[in-house]
Structures are given as C-alpha cells and as structure tokens.
CSV table of C-alpha atoms in Angstrom, one decimal:
chain,number,residue,atom,x,y,z
R,1,UNK,CA,-132.5,-63.0,-2.6
R,2,UNK,CA,-129.5,-65.2,-2.9
R,3,UNK,CA,-130.3,-66.9,0.4
R,4,UNK,CA,-133.8,-67.8,-0.8
R,5,UNK,CA,-132.4,-69.2,-4.0
R,6,UNK,CA,-129.9,-71.4,-2.1
R,7,UNK,CA,-132.7,-72.6,0.1
R,8,UNK,CA,-134.9,-73.7,-2.8
R,9,UNK,CA,-131.9,-75.2,-4.6
R,10,UNK,CA,-131.1,-77.3,-1.5
R,11,UNK,CA,-134.7,-78.4,-1.2
R,12,UNK,CA,-134.8,-79.4,-4.9
R,13,UNK,CA,-131.5,-81.3,-4.6
R,14,UNK,CA,-132.7,-83.3,-1.5
R,15,UNK,CA,-135.9,-84.1,-3.4
R,16,UNK,CA,-134.1,-85.2,-6.6
R,17,UNK,CA,-131.5,-87.2,-4.5
R,18,UNK,CA,-134.4,-89.2,-2.9
R,19,UNK,CA,-135.0,-90.9,-6.3
R,20,UNK,CA,-132.8,-94.0,-6.1
R,21,UNK,CA,-133.1,-97.4,-7.8
R,22,UNK,CA,-134.5,-100.0,-5.4
R,23,UNK,CA,-132.6,-103.3,-5.0
R,24,UNK,CA,-133.5,-105.5,-7.9
R,25,UNK,CA,-134.2,-102.6,-10.3
R,26,UNK,CA,-131.9,-101.2,-12.9
R,27,UNK,CA,-128.9,-103.2,-14.0
R,28,UNK,CA,-128.9,-107.0,-13.5
R,29,UNK,CA,-131.2,-109.2,-11.6
R,30,UNK,CA,-132.4,-108.8,-8.0
R,31,UNK,CA,-131.6,-111.4,-5.4
R,32,UNK,CA,-134.8,-113.4,-5.8
R,33,UNK,CA,-134.5,-113.4,-9.6
R,34,UNK,CA,-130.9,-114.6,-9.3
R,35,UNK,CA,-131.9,-117.3,-6.8
R,36,UNK,CA,-134.8,-118.5,-9.1
R,37,UNK,CA,-132.5,-118.6,-12.1
R,38,UNK,CA,-129.9,-120.7,-10.2
R,39,UNK,CA,-132.6,-123.1,-9.0
R,40,UNK,CA,-133.9,-123.4,-12.5
R,41,UNK,CA,-130.4,-124.2,-13.8
R,42,UNK,CA,-130.1,-126.8,-11.1
R,43,UNK,CA,-133.4,-128.4,-12.2
R,44,UNK,CA,-135.2,-127.4,-8.9
R,45,UNK,CA,-138.7,-126.0,-8.6
R,46,UNK,CA,-139.7,-123.1,-6.5
R,47,UNK,CA,-143.5,-123.1,-6.3
R,48,UNK,CA,-145.3,-119.9,-7.0
R,49,UNK,CA,-142.5,-118.7,-9.3
R,50,UNK,CA,-143.7,-120.1,-12.6
R,51,UNK,CA,-143.2,-117.2,-15.0
R,52,UNK,CA,-142.0,-115.2,-12.0
R,53,UNK,CA,-145.5,-114.9,-10.5
R,54,UNK,CA,-145.2,-115.2,-6.8
R,55,UNK,CA,-148.3,-115.7,-4.6
R,56,UNK,CA,-149.4,-113.5,-1.7
R,57,UNK,CA,-149.3,-114.6,1.9
R,58,UNK,CA,-152.7,-115.6,3.2
R,59,UNK,CA,-154.6,-112.9,5.2
R,60,UNK,CA,-153.9,-113.2,8.9
R,61,UNK,CA,-150.4,-114.6,8.5
R,62,UNK,CA,-148.3,-113.3,11.4
R,63,UNK,CA,-145.1,-111.7,10.1
R,64,UNK,CA,-142.6,-109.2,11.7
R,65,UNK,CA,-143.5,-105.6,11.1
R,66,UNK,CA,-140.9,-103.1,10.0
R,67,UNK,CA,-139.8,-100.1,12.1
R,68,UNK,CA,-140.9,-96.9,10.4
R,69,UNK,CA,-137.7,-95.2,9.3
R,70,UNK,CA,-137.1,-91.8,11.0
R,71,UNK,CA,-136.0,-90.3,7.7
R,72,UNK,CA,-139.3,-91.3,6.1
R,73,UNK,CA,-141.3,-89.9,9.0
R,74,UNK,CA,-139.4,-86.6,8.7
R,75,UNK,CA,-140.1,-86.5,5.0
R,76,UNK,CA,-143.8,-87.4,5.6
R,77,UNK,CA,-143.4,-90.5,3.4
R,78,UNK,CA,-146.0,-93.2,3.6
R,79,UNK,CA,-147.4,-96.0,1.4
R,80,UNK,CA,-147.1,-99.6,0.5
R,81,UNK,CA,-143.8,-101.6,0.0
R,82,UNK,CA,-144.0,-105.0,-1.6
R,83,UNK,CA,-141.2,-107.5,-0.9
R,84,UNK,CA,-140.7,-110.6,-3.0
R,85,UNK,CA,-139.2,-113.5,-1.0
R,86,UNK,CA,-138.4,-117.1,-1.5
R,87,UNK,CA,-139.1,-119.3,1.6
R,88,UNK,CA,-137.3,-122.6,1.8
R,89,UNK,CA,-138.5,-126.0,3.0
R,90,UNK,CA,-137.9,-125.0,6.6
R,91,UNK,CA,-140.0,-121.8,6.4
R,92,UNK,CA,-137.0,-119.5,6.3
R,93,UNK,CA,-136.4,-116.7,3.8
R,94,UNK,CA,-133.5,-117.5,1.5
R,95,UNK,CA,-133.8,-114.6,-0.9
R,96,UNK,CA,-135.6,-111.3,-0.8
R,97,UNK,CA,-135.9,-108.2,-3.0
R,98,UNK,CA,-138.1,-105.1,-3.2
R,99,UNK,CA,-140.8,-105.4,-5.8
R,100,UNK,CA,-142.2,-101.9,-5.4
R,101,UNK,CA,-142.3,-99.1,-2.9
R,102,UNK,CA,-140.7,-95.8,-1.8
R,103,UNK,CA,-136.9,-95.9,-1.5
R,104,UNK,CA,-137.1,-94.4,2.1
R,105,UNK,CA,-139.4,-97.2,3.2
R,106,UNK,CA,-137.8,-100.1,1.3
R,107,UNK,CA,-134.8,-100.9,3.5
R,108,UNK,CA,-137.0,-101.3,6.6
R,109,UNK,CA,-139.5,-103.5,4.7
R,110,UNK,CA,-136.7,-105.7,3.3
R,111,UNK,CA,-135.2,-106.1,6.8
R,112,UNK,CA,-138.5,-107.2,8.3
R,113,UNK,CA,-139.2,-109.6,5.4
R,114,UNK,CA,-135.8,-111.3,5.9
R,115,UNK,CA,-136.8,-112.0,9.5
R,116,UNK,CA,-140.0,-113.9,8.4
R,117,UNK,CA,-140.3,-117.4,9.7
R,118,UNK,CA,-143.3,-119.5,8.6
R,119,UNK,CA,-144.5,-123.0,8.9
R,120,UNK,CA,-143.2,-125.0,5.9
R,121,UNK,CA,-145.4,-125.1,2.9
R,122,UNK,CA,-146.4,-128.6,2.1
R,123,UNK,CA,-147.2,-130.2,-1.2
R,124,UNK,CA,-148.5,-133.8,-0.9
R,125,UNK,CA,-147.2,-133.9,2.6
R,126,UNK,CA,-143.6,-132.8,1.7
R,127,UNK,CA,-142.1,-129.3,2.4
R,128,UNK,CA,-141.4,-127.2,-0.7
R,129,UNK,CA,-139.8,-123.9,-1.5
R,130,UNK,CA,-142.3,-121.2,-2.3
R,131,UNK,CA,-142.1,-117.7,-3.8
R,132,UNK,CA,-144.4,-115.1,-2.1
R,133,UNK,CA,-145.1,-111.4,-2.0
R,134,UNK,CA,-145.2,-109.6,1.4
R,135,UNK,CA,-146.9,-106.3,1.5
R,136,UNK,CA,-146.1,-103.7,4.2
R,137,UNK,CA,-148.2,-100.6,4.6
R,138,UNK,CA,-146.5,-97.7,6.2
R,139,UNK,CA,-149.0,-95.2,7.6
R,140,UNK,CA,-148.0,-92.0,9.4
R,141,UNK,CA,-149.8,-91.6,12.7
C-alpha cells in the first residue's frame, strides 16, 4: 500500500541521513591537525605527534565519561569512539577531534574528551605538550 511505501521510505531516509562526516573528516584538516600544523610552523614540538602518531592514555587513567546520547540509545547504536587530543603543559586539552566512531556517539565523546584534565606529562622534569588518543566504549545496557 502507499502507506507502507511511505513508511519504508521514511525509515530509509532516516538511515541514510545518519551518515554524516565526523569532525576532522572530509574537507580540510581537523582541529588537532590544524593545531599540530601551527605548532610545527612555530617550531614547537608536540610529543606523540611525530608523523601524526598519537599515543594512547595508560590503562587506569581517570577521565570523564561521556553521557550516552538519547538518540543513539533509541537507534540502538553502540561501539567505540576514538578522540584525538592535544594536552598542554598544564594537563588541559587544547585541541580535540574525532578519529573514528559512529556519528551519533561522536559529539558526546568529543565533549567528554574536552573536559579531560591530567597531570602534566614531564620530559626530563619539564612539562610538555602531548598528543594522545582517548577511546570511549559505548555499550547499551
């Protein structure tokens, strides 16, 4: 029937509309990539970013956890989201972008990653900027 066709068309449209480019994908550079490029132009080093290869936070590092987005719960979306961040000499996030993950989960992970505060990373006793990956696992309960 026409009503059934409209229903399936609306389901298909919602599904296809859920495919969106994540921040940092597509045209141009993401926030972290822009930050690293500027630091490089200024002759500054961000450790863990040689060849854009960030390091992963050590296991057991306490970080803010994201709130599971209601839209993602409704859509039964779960999985990992990886956020790439640059942490300054004071332990604050100065740039963050999504490296991978579902678009419905990405904004919550990005918000949580921006709230991360860590002890400064030290190199030879001096605080340094460091590029790290933060992985968030969203599991439906």
